[in-house]
Amino acid sequence: MESFFICGGNKLEGELDIQTSKNAVLPILAGSILCEEDIIIHKFPKYEDTLTMLKILEDLGAKTYIYEEDVKIECGSIQKSEIPVNLASKIRSSIFSLGAILSRFKKAKVPYPGGCAIGARPIDLHIKGLKQLGAKIVDKHGFLYCDGSNMKSSVVNIDFPSVGATENIILASVFLKGRTKIINCAKEPEIVDLANFLNSLGAKIYGAGDSIIEIEGVEKLHGGEYTPITDRIITGTYVLATLMCGGDVTLNKVNSDHIASLMHNLKNNCCKITVKGDKLRVIANKRPKAISKIETQPYPGFPTDLQPQIMAMLSIARGTSVVVENLFESRFKHIGELKKLGADILVNDKTAIIKGKNMLYGANVICQDLRGGAGLVLAGLVAKGYTTVDDIFHIDRGYYHMEKDLQCLGANIERITKA
Ligand code: EPZ
């Protein structure tokens, strides 16, 4: 079992390039199923989840080749329309493939998806949306058996702006003759990136990033190359790490619009954030201040994927803060672990009250999920003494060698293997 071994107390100094966005690449890989020619994704991030998604494409029949920072996908040889349980159950984004497989083969058999255990993670909005397009879906023994032979362009209403459901319905609509309109879409930057990717291959998708998206059906997509956006959650993670540890860090390849909500919440805190093009510089040299209230919301609200990381920061802030997790009903599992480090946090349903401490103390903590694990690493970076963070396979799903990024900024962190 791999763990991180951290000696807290170092300031962070230096420069770092931000990796490509996991949550942009995953639906883009699903989108490659729509294409029968070759696709090249530049700056392909080798997170566990993106590598698993590549395996799903290979299982469908695609040939994939990773060259240094790029991946080439030969989509012409895709001929299967079902996904195996062992791969689907590893990641949430396997469910996005459903819409793409239906578009290509007019039928699909996919298992229920996996993903972080941060809640029930239902897929009712995905199923409801695809049914509004005319798909026939039978849910049997954990598999979805889908018949897409009668699908046609329609008006689709999503009850809640779900990221995955929006992406799934877009992928299912690309080849539907006529104009499909999706109402109450999620507005995340990753959805805009998916639309930009598909449009670069010849799709006609309008309005991505707004709550209404329209898709003009096309016959087919041609091959092409694409460079996805960088990861706004990794960017936010390292901004918060610098605020916590103190120091002077420049992050490159950043789109600061994508973390506007975090920057707004840090505006009067003890850090100076300057943006020049795609460079974001954070200078911090004082103990952070509490934030009266943070509520996670769909984009452009405060991202739920940064909730554990900002909670780690608030655990050492001056004053008391409140964090409300509105998106996922079990996304407070990191709180028990933060308390092992000395954090003072009270939980009442979806609300956490964090009384900032001027010191945390090293301990052995265990990752419960991807972003909760990242929050524990941040807390370990400031805790006095040694902290081990176990089960870091969770973190590897969405950060590529996080310890290397932090080492290059001066953190004292090692990846170790425990018996
Ligand atoms: C995506 O998950 C991201 N994952 C998540 O990131 C992110 O936390 C989430 O969006 C919200 O921003 C990927 O993109 C691979 P949702 P997704 O559908 O699509 C409810 C990470 O750490 N819902 O927007 O699954 C759901 O329970 C991961 O990188 C239904 O009720 O999120 C939640 O309460 C974690 N029925 C809310 O909607 C459905 O059919 C938002 O979920 C679908 C969702």
XYZ file of N, CA and C in Angstrom, residues 61-318:
774
model
N -12.604 -1.699 -28.670
C -11.964 -2.030 -29.951
C -11.000 -0.988 -30.453
N -10.927 0.168 -29.793
C -10.001 1.218 -30.257
C -8.557 0.787 -30.023
N -7.666 1.344 -30.833
C -6.229 1.148 -30.569
C -5.708 2.468 -30.019
N -4.929 2.415 -28.928
C -4.432 3.677 -28.347
C -2.917 3.596 -28.211
N -2.266 4.722 -28.460
C -0.800 4.790 -28.375
C -0.426 6.037 -27.607
N 0.285 5.884 -26.480
C 0.736 7.056 -25.720
C 2.155 7.387 -26.147
N 2.340 8.611 -26.688
C 3.699 9.069 -27.035
C 4.009 10.240 -26.114
N 4.962 10.050 -25.199
C 5.307 11.133 -24.242
C 4.060 11.821 -23.706
N 3.782 13.085 -24.226
C 2.658 13.826 -23.628
C 1.357 13.659 -24.404
N 1.384 12.908 -25.487
C 0.171 12.808 -26.313
C -0.363 11.382 -26.323
N -1.643 11.272 -26.679
C -2.201 9.937 -26.917
C -2.894 9.962 -28.276
N -2.659 8.900 -29.054
C -3.340 8.754 -30.347
C -4.370 7.649 -30.188
N -5.595 7.925 -30.643
C -6.667 6.929 -30.530
C -7.186 6.606 -31.923
N -7.019 5.356 -32.325
C -7.568 4.913 -33.615
C -8.982 4.397 -33.348
N -9.963 5.273 -33.659
C -11.354 4.982 -33.275
C -12.065 4.117 -34.314
N -11.441 3.982 -35.499
C -12.110 3.242 -36.569
C -12.395 1.805 -36.192
N -11.567 1.245 -35.300
C -11.720 -0.185 -34.994
C -12.669 -0.448 -33.814
N -13.305 0.620 -33.325
C -14.292 0.404 -32.244
C -15.478 -0.368 -32.833
N -15.792 -1.531 -32.231
C -16.937 -2.271 -32.799
C -17.837 -2.853 -31.714
N -17.423 -2.695 -30.444
C -18.270 -3.234 -29.364
C -19.195 -2.141 -28.830
N -20.343 -2.532 -28.307
C -21.275 -1.526 -27.759
C -21.591 -1.819 -26.298
N -20.676 -2.582 -25.663
C -20.897 -2.786 -24.219
C -19.578 -2.666 -23.460
N -19.730 -2.239 -22.180
C -18.546 -1.984 -21.342
C -18.498 -3.017 -20.216
N -17.321 -3.595 -19.939
C -17.218 -4.603 -18.868
C -17.323 -3.974 -17.484
N -17.849 -4.747 -16.550
C -18.047 -4.252 -15.173
C -16.726 -3.855 -14.536
N -15.685 -4.686 -14.753
C -14.428 -4.425 -14.023
C -13.858 -3.060 -14.347
N -14.133 -2.542 -15.546
C -13.615 -1.201 -15.891
C -14.635 -0.126 -15.512
N -15.908 -0.385 -15.848
C -16.955 0.629 -15.597
C -17.051 0.959 -14.113
N -16.854 -0.076 -13.272
C -17.075 0.133 -11.830
C -15.954 0.942 -11.181
N -14.896 1.249 -11.961
C -13.773 1.989 -11.378
C -13.984 3.499 -11.435
N -14.736 3.939 -12.427
C -14.809 5.398 -12.623
C -16.248 5.852 -12.901
N -16.529 7.079 -12.495
C -17.855 7.653 -12.737
C -18.066 7.865 -14.231
N -16.972 8.245 -14.917
C -17.133 8.715 -16.304
C -17.440 7.577 -17.272
N -17.458 6.330 -16.785
C -17.860 5.248 -17.709
C -19.299 5.485 -18.173
N -20.091 6.143 -17.365
C -21.512 6.363 -17.725
C -21.630 7.358 -18.869
N -20.587 8.241 -19.033
C -20.659 9.198 -20.153
C -20.570 8.453 -21.480
N -19.955 7.262 -21.427
C -19.770 6.523 -22.694
C -21.109 6.054 -23.243
N -22.103 5.992 -22.361
C -23.407 5.473 -22.793
C -23.960 6.301 -23.948
N -23.969 7.612 -23.776
C -24.510 8.484 -24.820
C -23.734 8.340 -26.116
N -22.409 8.211 -25.991
C -21.562 8.107 -27.192
C -21.778 6.774 -27.897
N -21.883 5.691 -27.121
C -22.078 4.359 -27.741
C -23.447 4.302 -28.425
N -24.462 4.892 -27.785
C -25.797 4.933 -28.410
C -25.743 5.702 -29.728
N -24.996 6.819 -29.736
C -24.878 7.607 -30.971
C -24.255 6.784 -32.085
N -23.263 5.972 -31.737
C -22.531 5.249 -32.788
C -23.246 3.958 -33.204
N -23.785 3.233 -32.216
C -24.299 1.882 -32.523
C -25.808 1.756 -32.366
N -26.471 2.817 -31.844
C -27.929 2.782 -31.618
C -28.324 1.717 -30.599
N -27.368 1.162 -29.901
C -27.654 0.242 -28.794
C -26.440 0.271 -27.859
N -26.696 -0.144 -26.583
C -25.591 -0.150 -25.608
C -25.956 -1.017 -24.418
N -24.910 -1.593 -23.805
C -25.115 -2.314 -22.544
C -23.988 -1.863 -21.620
N -24.350 -1.043 -20.619
C -23.311 -0.534 -19.726
C -23.679 -0.795 -18.263
N -22.681 -1.137 -17.438
C -22.950 -1.340 -16.004
C -23.089 0.009 -15.315
N -23.610 -0.056 -14.084
C -23.623 1.173 -13.279
C -22.176 1.642 -13.089
N -21.947 2.962 -13.048
C -20.566 3.469 -12.934
C -20.022 3.390 -11.518
N -18.737 3.652 -11.393
C -18.065 3.739 -10.089
C -17.849 5.190 -9.742
N -16.705 5.495 -9.140
C -16.393 6.887 -8.790
C -16.270 7.039 -7.283
N -15.848 8.233 -6.877
C -15.631 8.507 -5.448
C -16.900 8.219 -4.642
N -16.701 7.621 -3.452
C -17.836 7.299 -2.555
C -18.203 8.555 -1.768
N -18.716 9.547 -2.487
C -19.059 10.822 -1.836
C -20.568 11.005 -1.765
N -21.267 9.939 -2.075
C -22.730 9.999 -2.044
C -23.280 8.854 -2.866
N -24.599 8.829 -3.018
C -25.251 7.724 -3.745
C -24.867 7.732 -5.220
N -24.563 8.894 -5.747
C -24.171 9.050 -7.160
C -25.197 8.411 -8.103
N -26.466 8.772 -7.962
C -27.483 8.170 -8.854
C -27.255 8.564 -10.309
N -27.892 7.856 -11.235
C -27.775 8.210 -12.663
C -29.168 8.438 -13.267
N -30.133 8.741 -12.414
C -31.516 8.944 -12.902
C -31.617 10.094 -13.902
N -30.822 11.151 -13.705
C -30.898 12.296 -14.639
C -30.341 11.907 -16.014
N -29.313 11.041 -16.014
C -28.763 10.549 -17.286
C -29.851 9.755 -18.013
N -30.478 8.833 -17.290
C -31.467 7.933 -17.903
C -32.671 8.732 -18.392
N -33.142 9.668 -17.548
C -34.316 10.500 -17.894
C -34.015 11.323 -19.162
N -32.806 11.864 -19.213
C -32.447 12.696 -20.374
C -32.400 11.877 -21.645
N -31.788 10.696 -21.585
C -31.668 9.850 -22.786
C -33.044 9.341 -23.211
N -33.913 9.104 -22.237
C -35.274 8.651 -22.582
C -36.035 9.775 -23.285
N -35.753 11.044 -22.899
C -36.425 12.171 -23.576
C -35.982 12.273 -25.042
N -34.851 11.624 -25.358
C -34.390 11.584 -26.760
C -34.944 10.352 -27.471
N -35.727 9.554 -26.736
C -36.339 8.383 -27.377
C -35.614 7.072 -27.123
N -34.581 7.105 -26.285
C -33.874 5.845 -25.984
C -34.769 4.977 -25.097
N -34.712 3.650 -25.367
C -35.425 2.706 -24.493
C -34.356 2.098 -23.568
N -34.545 2.262 -22.259
C -33.525 1.817 -21.306
C -34.148 0.910 -20.254
N -33.585 -0.292 -20.150
C -34.034 -1.234 -19.113
C -32.882 -1.424 -18.129
N -33.197 -1.222 -16.867
C -32.192 -1.334 -15.806
C -32.340 -2.725 -15.174
N -31.359 -3.621 -15.439
C -31.522 -5.002 -14.947
C -30.198 -5.461 -14.325
N -30.293 -5.898 -13.067
C -29.133 -6.461 -12.350
C -27.880 -5.595 -12.485
N -28.052 -4.270 -12.319
C -26.890 -3.365 -12.323
C -26.373 -3.026 -13.704
N -27.088 -3.500 -14.734
C -26.715 -3.121 -16.106
C -27.840 -2.290 -16.716
N -27.469 -1.383 -17.624
C -28.464 -0.651 -18.414
C -28.451 -1.239 -19.825
N -29.595 -1.795 -20.238
C -29.726 -2.310 -21.612
C -30.452 -1.233 -22.402
N -29.769 -0.690 -23.426
C -30.334 0.478 -24.111
C -30.555 0.217 -25.594
N -31.732 0.665 -26.063
C -32.054 0.579 -27.503
C -32.242 2.021 -27.995
N -31.366 2.436 -28.883
C -31.392 3.826 -29.363
C -31.911 3.939 -30.785
N -32.550 2.839 -31.281
C -32.940 2.847 -32.712
C -33.998 3.900 -33.035
N -34.778 4.315 -32.020
C -35.818 5.321 -32.302
C -35.473 6.691 -31.735
N -34.207 6.936 -31.439
C -33.848 8.242 -30.856
C -33.978 9.329 -31.913
N -34.477 10.496 -31.476
C -34.520 11.614 -32.427
C -34.344 12.933 -31.678
N -33.969 13.964 -32.424
C -33.713 15.269 -31.781
C -34.980 15.721 -31.061
N -34.789 16.288 -29.888
C -35.934 16.685 -29.047
C -35.517 17.846 -28.150
N -36.474 18.268 -27.316
C -36.161 19.209 -26.225
C -36.000 18.365 -24.963
N -34.844 18.475 -24.314
C -34.551 17.672 -23.127
C -34.403 18.593 -21.923
N -35.129 18.297 -20.875
C -35.057 19.089 -19.641
C -34.336 18.291 -18.569
N -33.265 18.874 -17.989
C -32.561 18.164 -16.911
C -33.020 18.777 -15.580
N -33.525 17.958 -14.677
C -34.093 18.492 -13.419
C -33.057 19.263 -12.595
N -31.779 18.846 -12.682
C -30.716 19.501 -11.906
C -29.499 19.652 -12.843
N -28.769 20.754 -12.790
C -27.654 20.939 -13.731
C -26.500 19.974 -13.456
N -26.737 18.720 -13.764
C -25.730 17.678 -13.553
C -24.666 17.731 -14.654
N -23.400 17.727 -14.246
C -22.285 17.768 -15.205
C -22.341 16.542 -16.109
N -22.369 15.378 -15.510
C -22.323 14.135 -16.300
C -23.538 13.955 -17.172
N -24.708 14.292 -16.642
C -25.931 14.117 -17.443
C -25.901 15.069 -18.641
N -25.440 16.308 -18.424
C -25.328 17.260 -19.545
C -24.400 16.694 -20.623
N -23.254 16.168 -20.198
C -22.267 15.625 -21.143
C -22.821 14.401 -21.868
N -23.520 13.550 -21.134
C -24.082 12.328 -21.721
C -25.107 12.670 -22.803
N -25.960 13.652 -22.511
C -27.022 14.011 -23.469
C -26.433 14.701 -24.693
N -25.393 15.506 -24.500
C -24.701 16.099 -25.651
C -24.162 14.975 -26.540
N -23.488 14.009 -25.931
C -22.856 12.927 -26.701
C -23.901 12.091 -27.434
N -25.097 11.993 -26.835
C -26.159 11.180 -27.464
C -26.860 11.933 -28.584
N -26.640 13.262 -28.677
C -27.408 14.095 -29.623
C -26.651 14.475 -30.884
N -25.333 14.230 -30.906
C -24.483 14.783 -31.989
C -24.960 14.361 -33.386
N -25.436 13.111 -33.533
C -25.832 12.597 -34.866
C -27.346 12.602 -35.062
N -28.113 13.173 -34.106
C -29.587 13.119 -34.260
C -30.027 14.209 -35.231
N -30.678 13.796 -36.331
C -31.103 14.752 -37.376
C -31.951 15.843 -36.738
N -31.767 17.094 -37.218
C -32.576 18.178 -36.659
C -31.849 18.822 -35.484
N -32.602 19.524 -34.654
C -31.995 20.334 -33.585
C -32.463 19.850 -32.208
N -31.528 19.453 -31.391
C -31.823 19.059 -30.002
C -31.525 20.245 -29.103
N -32.441 20.462 -28.131
C -32.246 21.569 -27.189
C -32.209 20.978 -25.785
N -31.149 21.302 -25.049
C -31.036 20.777 -23.679
C -31.207 21.950 -22.723
N -32.133 21.840 -21.811
C -32.456 22.942 -20.899
C -32.031 22.603 -19.472
N -31.495 23.631 -18.796
C -30.993 23.505 -17.429
C -29.682 22.718 -17.383
N -28.798 23.034 -18.336
C -27.488 22.355 -18.421
C -26.548 22.833 -17.313
N -25.601 21.980 -16.972
C -24.479 22.412 -16.130
C -23.608 23.333 -16.985
N -22.851 24.247 -16.335
C -22.095 25.270 -17.074
C -20.578 25.126 -16.887
N -20.175 23.984 -16.331
C -18.748 23.802 -16.021
C -17.843 24.015 -17.243
N -16.619 24.513 -17.040
C -15.677 24.700 -18.162
C -15.389 23.403 -18.923
N -15.514 22.278 -18.223
C -15.237 20.981 -18.864
C -16.294 20.651 -19.911
N -17.497 21.203 -19.724
C -18.556 20.983 -20.729
C -18.263 21.830 -21.964
N -17.798 23.052 -21.734
C -17.389 23.913 -22.858
C -16.257 23.227 -23.638
N -15.336 22.609 -22.912
C -14.190 21.967 -23.572
C -14.645 20.765 -24.393
N -15.606 20.014 -23.845
C -16.151 18.872 -24.608
C -16.784 19.368 -25.901
N -17.578 20.433 -25.814
C -18.239 20.975 -27.011
C -17.199 21.481 -28.007
N -16.168 22.168 -27.505
C -15.109 22.654 -28.403
C -14.395 21.494 -29.098
N -14.156 20.429 -28.346
C -13.501 19.233 -28.927
C -14.382 18.644 -30.027
N -15.645 18.414 -29.721
C -16.550 17.784 -30.698
C -16.735 18.700 -31.913
N -16.857 20.005 -31.683
C -17.011 20.944 -32.810
C -15.761 20.961 -33.684
N -14.590 20.713 -33.058
C -13.348 20.694 -33.864
C -13.322 19.464 -34.784
N -14.185 18.488 -34.496
C -14.270 17.280 -35.335
C -15.458 17.359 -36.299
N -16.183 18.513 -36.257
C -17.285 18.680 -37.203
C -18.668 18.669 -36.600
N -18.766 18.583 -35.270
C -20.096 18.617 -34.631
C -20.617 20.051 -34.652
N -21.918 20.196 -34.383
C -22.494 21.557 -34.342
C -23.223 21.736 -33.018
N -22.446 22.181 -32.010
C -22.963 22.335 -30.646
C -22.864 23.804 -30.273
N -23.976 24.390 -29.855
C -24.013 25.827 -29.569
C -24.451 26.061 -28.124
N -23.845 27.043 -27.463
C -24.318 27.479 -26.149
C -23.686 26.785 -24.961
N -22.678 25.909 -25.204
C -22.038 25.235 -24.051
C -21.482 26.286 -23.085
N -21.696 26.096 -21.809
C -21.310 27.076 -20.790
C -22.501 27.883 -20.313
N -23.599 27.772 -21.088
C -24.862 28.401 -20.658
C -25.839 27.318 -20.223
N -27.010 27.738 -19.760
C -27.936 26.711 -19.255
C -28.771 26.092 -20.371
N -28.687 26.670 -21.584
C -29.368 26.047 -22.725
C -28.336 25.745 -23.806
N -28.254 24.498 -24.214
C -27.309 24.071 -25.251
C -28.128 23.510 -26.412
N -27.756 23.889 -27.640
C -28.458 23.350 -28.819
C -27.466 22.575 -29.679
N -27.954 21.463 -30.231
C -27.093 20.623 -31.063
C -27.789 20.387 -32.396
N -27.125 20.778 -33.481
C -27.619 20.519 -34.840
C -27.021 19.181 -35.270
N -27.854 18.180 -35.527
C -27.317 16.862 -35.859
C -26.459 16.885 -37.113
N -25.371 16.146 -37.135
C -24.518 15.999 -38.327
C -24.414 14.515 -38.674
N -23.942 14.240 -39.905
C -23.838 12.844 -40.377
C -22.744 12.087 -39.629
N -21.575 12.694 -39.598
C -20.440 12.004 -38.957
C -19.387 13.013 -38.507
N -18.395 12.550 -37.768
C -17.285 13.402 -37.340
C -16.015 12.952 -38.032
N -15.145 13.902 -38.361
C -13.826 13.549 -38.924
C -12.795 13.492 -37.787
N -11.657 12.972 -38.037
C -10.596 12.871 -37.026
C -9.985 14.233 -36.758
N -9.065 14.308 -35.817
C -8.412 15.590 -35.530
C -7.531 15.508 -34.297
N -7.035 16.687 -33.889
C -6.177 16.761 -32.698
C -6.764 17.807 -31.754
N -6.505 17.653 -30.467
C -7.081 18.616 -29.517
C -6.233 18.698 -28.258
N -6.118 19.914 -27.718
C -5.438 20.102 -26.430
C -6.467 20.573 -25.398
N -6.833 19.733 -24.436
C -7.869 20.107 -23.460
C -7.384 21.196 -22.501
N -8.296 21.751 -21.757
C -7.965 22.797 -20.753
C -7.196 22.166 -19.583
N -6.604 23.032 -18.777
C -5.885 22.530 -17.599
C -6.849 22.403 -16.422
N -6.338 21.778 -15.369
C -7.211 21.332 -14.272
C -7.413 22.438 -13.227
N -8.627 22.978 -13.183
C -8.920 24.079 -12.253
C -8.919 23.623 -10.801
N -9.168 22.333 -10.574
C -9.189 21.840 -9.195
C -7.764 21.655 -8.684
N -6.873 21.207 -9.554
C -5.453 21.108 -9.159
C -4.901 22.508 -8.919
N -5.273 23.451 -9.798
C -4.844 24.848 -9.601
C -5.299 25.342 -8.227
N -6.575 25.162 -7.925
C -7.116 25.624 -6.635
C -6.455 24.940 -5.461
N -6.121 23.650 -5.651
C -5.463 22.895 -4.566
C -4.128 23.529 -4.210
N -3.347 23.906 -5.259
C -2.003 24.449 -4.986
C -2.060 25.916 -4.551
N -3.105 26.638 -4.965
C -3.283 28.013 -4.435
C -3.507 27.931 -2.930
N -4.376 27.032 -2.516
C -4.679 26.873 -1.080
C -3.465 26.334 -0.326
N -2.697 25.457 -0.948
C -1.492 24.932 -0.280
C -0.526 26.067 0.018
N -0.381 26.990 -0.943
C 0.554 28.117 -0.758
C 0.044 29.050 0.330
N -1.258 29.307 0.345
C -1.834 30.158 1.400
C -1.581 29.523 2.766
N -1.705 28.220 2.843
C -1.530 27.533 4.137
C -0.072 27.522 4.581
N 0.831 27.169 3.637
C 2.254 26.987 4.000
C 2.998 28.311 4.045
N 2.452 29.319 3.322
C 3.220 30.547 3.154
C 4.221 30.344 2.016
N 4.616 31.441 1.387
C 5.623 31.323 0.326
C 5.250 32.139 -0.894
N 5.867 31.744 -2.026
C 5.704 32.524 -3.269
C 5.722 31.514 -4.426
N 4.545 31.252 -4.967
C 4.409 30.186 -5.984
C 3.775 30.753 -7.241
N 4.338 30.393 -8.387
C 3.732 30.770 -9.673
C 3.253 29.499 -10.375
N 1.963 29.509 -10.725
C 1.368 28.360 -11.425
C 1.179 28.759 -12.881
N 1.664 27.920 -13.796
C 1.585 28.208 -15.235
C 0.487 27.384 -15.904
N 0.029 27.900 -17.062
C -1.017 27.266 -17.866
C -2.356 27.274 -17.116
N -2.611 28.364 -16.418
C -3.834 28.500 -15.614
C -4.855 29.354 -16.355
N -6.134 28.957 -16.260
C -7.213 29.851 -16.695
C -7.888 30.357 -15.431
N -7.528 31.571 -15.008
C -7.985 32.063 -13.696
C -9.503 32.269 -13.661
N -10.138 32.428 -14.842
C -11.612 32.529 -14.846
C -12.225 31.265 -14.239
N -11.550 30.150 -14.422
C -12.128 28.869 -13.970
C -12.081 28.711 -12.447
N -11.295 29.576 -11.781
C -11.281 29.499 -10.296
C -11.710 30.843 -9.713
N -12.574 31.546 -10.442
C -13.010 32.875 -9.995
C -13.659 32.829 -8.621
N -14.434 31.785 -8.356
C -15.132 31.702 -7.067
C -14.130 31.538 -5.924
N -13.100 30.718 -6.132
C -12.075 30.558 -5.082
C -11.358 31.879 -4.871
N -10.994 32.531 -5.987
C -10.250 33.798 -5.849
C -11.099 34.854 -5.168
N -12.387 34.840 -5.433
C -13.295 35.800 -4.769
C -13.289 35.554 -3.264
N -13.322 34.282 -2.894
C -13.363 33.943 -1.457
C -12.035 34.183 -0.754
N -10.949 34.300 -1.542
C -9.638 34.549 -0.911
C -9.239 36.015 -1.010
N -10.146 36.837 -1.579
C -9.772 38.239 -1.893
C -9.214 38.969 -0.667
N -9.862 38.875 0.455
C -9.391 39.623 1.636
C -8.623 38.723 2.601
N -8.126 37.604 2.050
C -7.375 36.727 2.944
C -5.894 37.085 2.900
N -5.086 36.320 3.587
C -3.675 36.724 3.762
C -2.804 36.225 2.624
N -3.240 36.554 1.397
C -2.383 36.188 0.261
C -2.606 37.203 -0.846
N -1.575 37.379 -1.657
C -1.695 38.292 -2.799
C -1.664 37.418 -4.054
N -2.764 37.473 -4.812
C -2.841 36.652 -6.027
C -2.803 37.589 -7.218
N -1.819 37.390 -8.089
C -1.763 38.205 -9.315
C -1.813 37.290 -10.529
N -2.521 37.756 -11.563
C -2.678 36.962 -12.792
C -2.089 37.745 -13.960
N -1.219 37.054 -14.724
C -0.666 37.677 -15.937
C -0.763 36.621 -17.043
N -1.767 36.807 -17.911
C -1.974 35.786 -18.955
C -2.341 34.465 -18.312
N -1.553 33.415 -18.610
C -1.903 32.108 -18.017
C -1.024 31.798 -16.808
N -0.386 32.865 -16.254
C 0.424 32.667 -15.043
C -0.327 33.246 -13.845
N -0.409 32.455 -12.782
C -1.066 32.928 -11.556
C -0.041 32.823 -10.423
N 0.213 33.965 -9.760
C 1.216 33.993 -8.694
C 0.533 34.212 -7.350
N 0.914 33.382 -6.371
C 0.366 33.502 -5.018
C 1.517 33.801 -4.068
N 1.380 34.910 -3.325
C 2.359 35.219 -2.286
C 1.612 35.236 -0.955
N 2.111 34.499 0.015
C 1.431 34.427 1.323
C 2.494 34.359 2.410
N 2.249 35.115 3.484
C 3.230 35.016 4.573
C 2.601 35.197 5.949
N 1.286 35.039 6.008
C 0.641 35.145 7.326
C -0.380 34.006 7.474
N -0.733 33.736 8.697
C -1.737 32.705 8.963
C -3.048 33.134 8.288
N -3.691 32.237 7.545
C -4.917 32.593 6.822
C -6.030 33.067 7.766
N -6.968 33.782 7.168
C -8.130 34.245 7.935
C -9.323 33.306 7.697
N -10.199 33.213 8.679
C -11.422 32.413 8.514
C -12.299 33.049 7.444
N -13.189 32.246 6.886
C -14.168 32.749 5.899
C -15.554 32.462 6.475
N -16.378 33.492 6.583
C -17.633 33.306 7.337
C -18.452 32.135 6.785
N -18.599 32.063 5.442
C -19.398 30.935 4.940
C -18.995 30.576 3.512
N -18.792 29.309 3.285
C -18.525 28.789 1.932
C -19.653 27.794 1.630
N -20.353 27.995 0.538
C -21.409 27.028 0.141
C -21.035 26.438 -1.211
N -20.926 25.134 -1.343
C -20.607 24.560 -2.659
C -21.852 24.628 -3.543
N -21.597 24.988 -4.809
C -22.693 25.147 -5.779
C -22.213 24.666 -7.145
N -23.130 24.376 -8.066
C -22.711 24.132 -9.460
C -21.975 25.357 -10.000
N -21.107 25.138 -10.987
C -20.344 26.237 -11.592
C -21.297 27.322 -12.113
N -20.963 28.598 -11.920
C -19.705 29.168 -11.427
C -19.650 29.362 -9.909
N -20.472 28.665 -9.161
C -20.386 28.752 -7.696
C -19.142 28.061 -7.177
N -18.984 28.029 -5.856
C -17.772 27.428 -5.287
C -17.768 25.927 -5.563
N -16.698 25.378 -6.143
C -16.707 23.966 -6.563
C -16.646 22.979 -5.402
N -17.525 21.997 -5.437
C -17.509 20.954 -4.408
C -16.161 20.231 -4.399
N -15.476 20.191 -5.556
C -14.192 19.473 -5.628
C -13.062 20.198 -4.924
N -13.328 21.449 -4.458
C -12.327 22.155 -3.635
C -12.772 22.271 -2.184
N -13.883 21.638 -1.848
C -14.411 21.779 -0.480
C -13.473 21.176 0.570
N -12.956 19.954 0.389
C -12.045 19.423 1.410
C -10.757 20.234 1.544
N -10.277 20.766 0.408
C -9.010 21.510 0.431
C -9.172 22.847 1.163
N -10.293 23.542 0.927
C -10.476 24.820 1.641
C -10.794 24.558 3.114
N -11.384 23.390 3.383
C -11.636 23.062 4.792
C -10.306 22.840 5.527
N -9.345 22.253 4.842
C -8.015 22.076 5.455
C -7.418 23.445 5.765
N -7.576 24.384 4.842
C -7.053 25.747 5.063
C -7.770 26.388 6.245
N -9.092 26.259 6.303
C -9.869 26.893 7.383
C -9.554 26.262 8.741
N -9.032 25.032 8.721
C -8.691 24.346 9.989
C -7.556 25.059 10.720
N -6.756 25.860 9.971
C -5.645 26.582 10.630
C -5.848 28.086 10.549
N -7.052 28.510 10.130
C -7.297 29.950 9.930
C -7.585 30.634 11.266
N -7.435 31.957 11.245
C -7.761 32.747 12.444
C -9.271 32.977 12.446
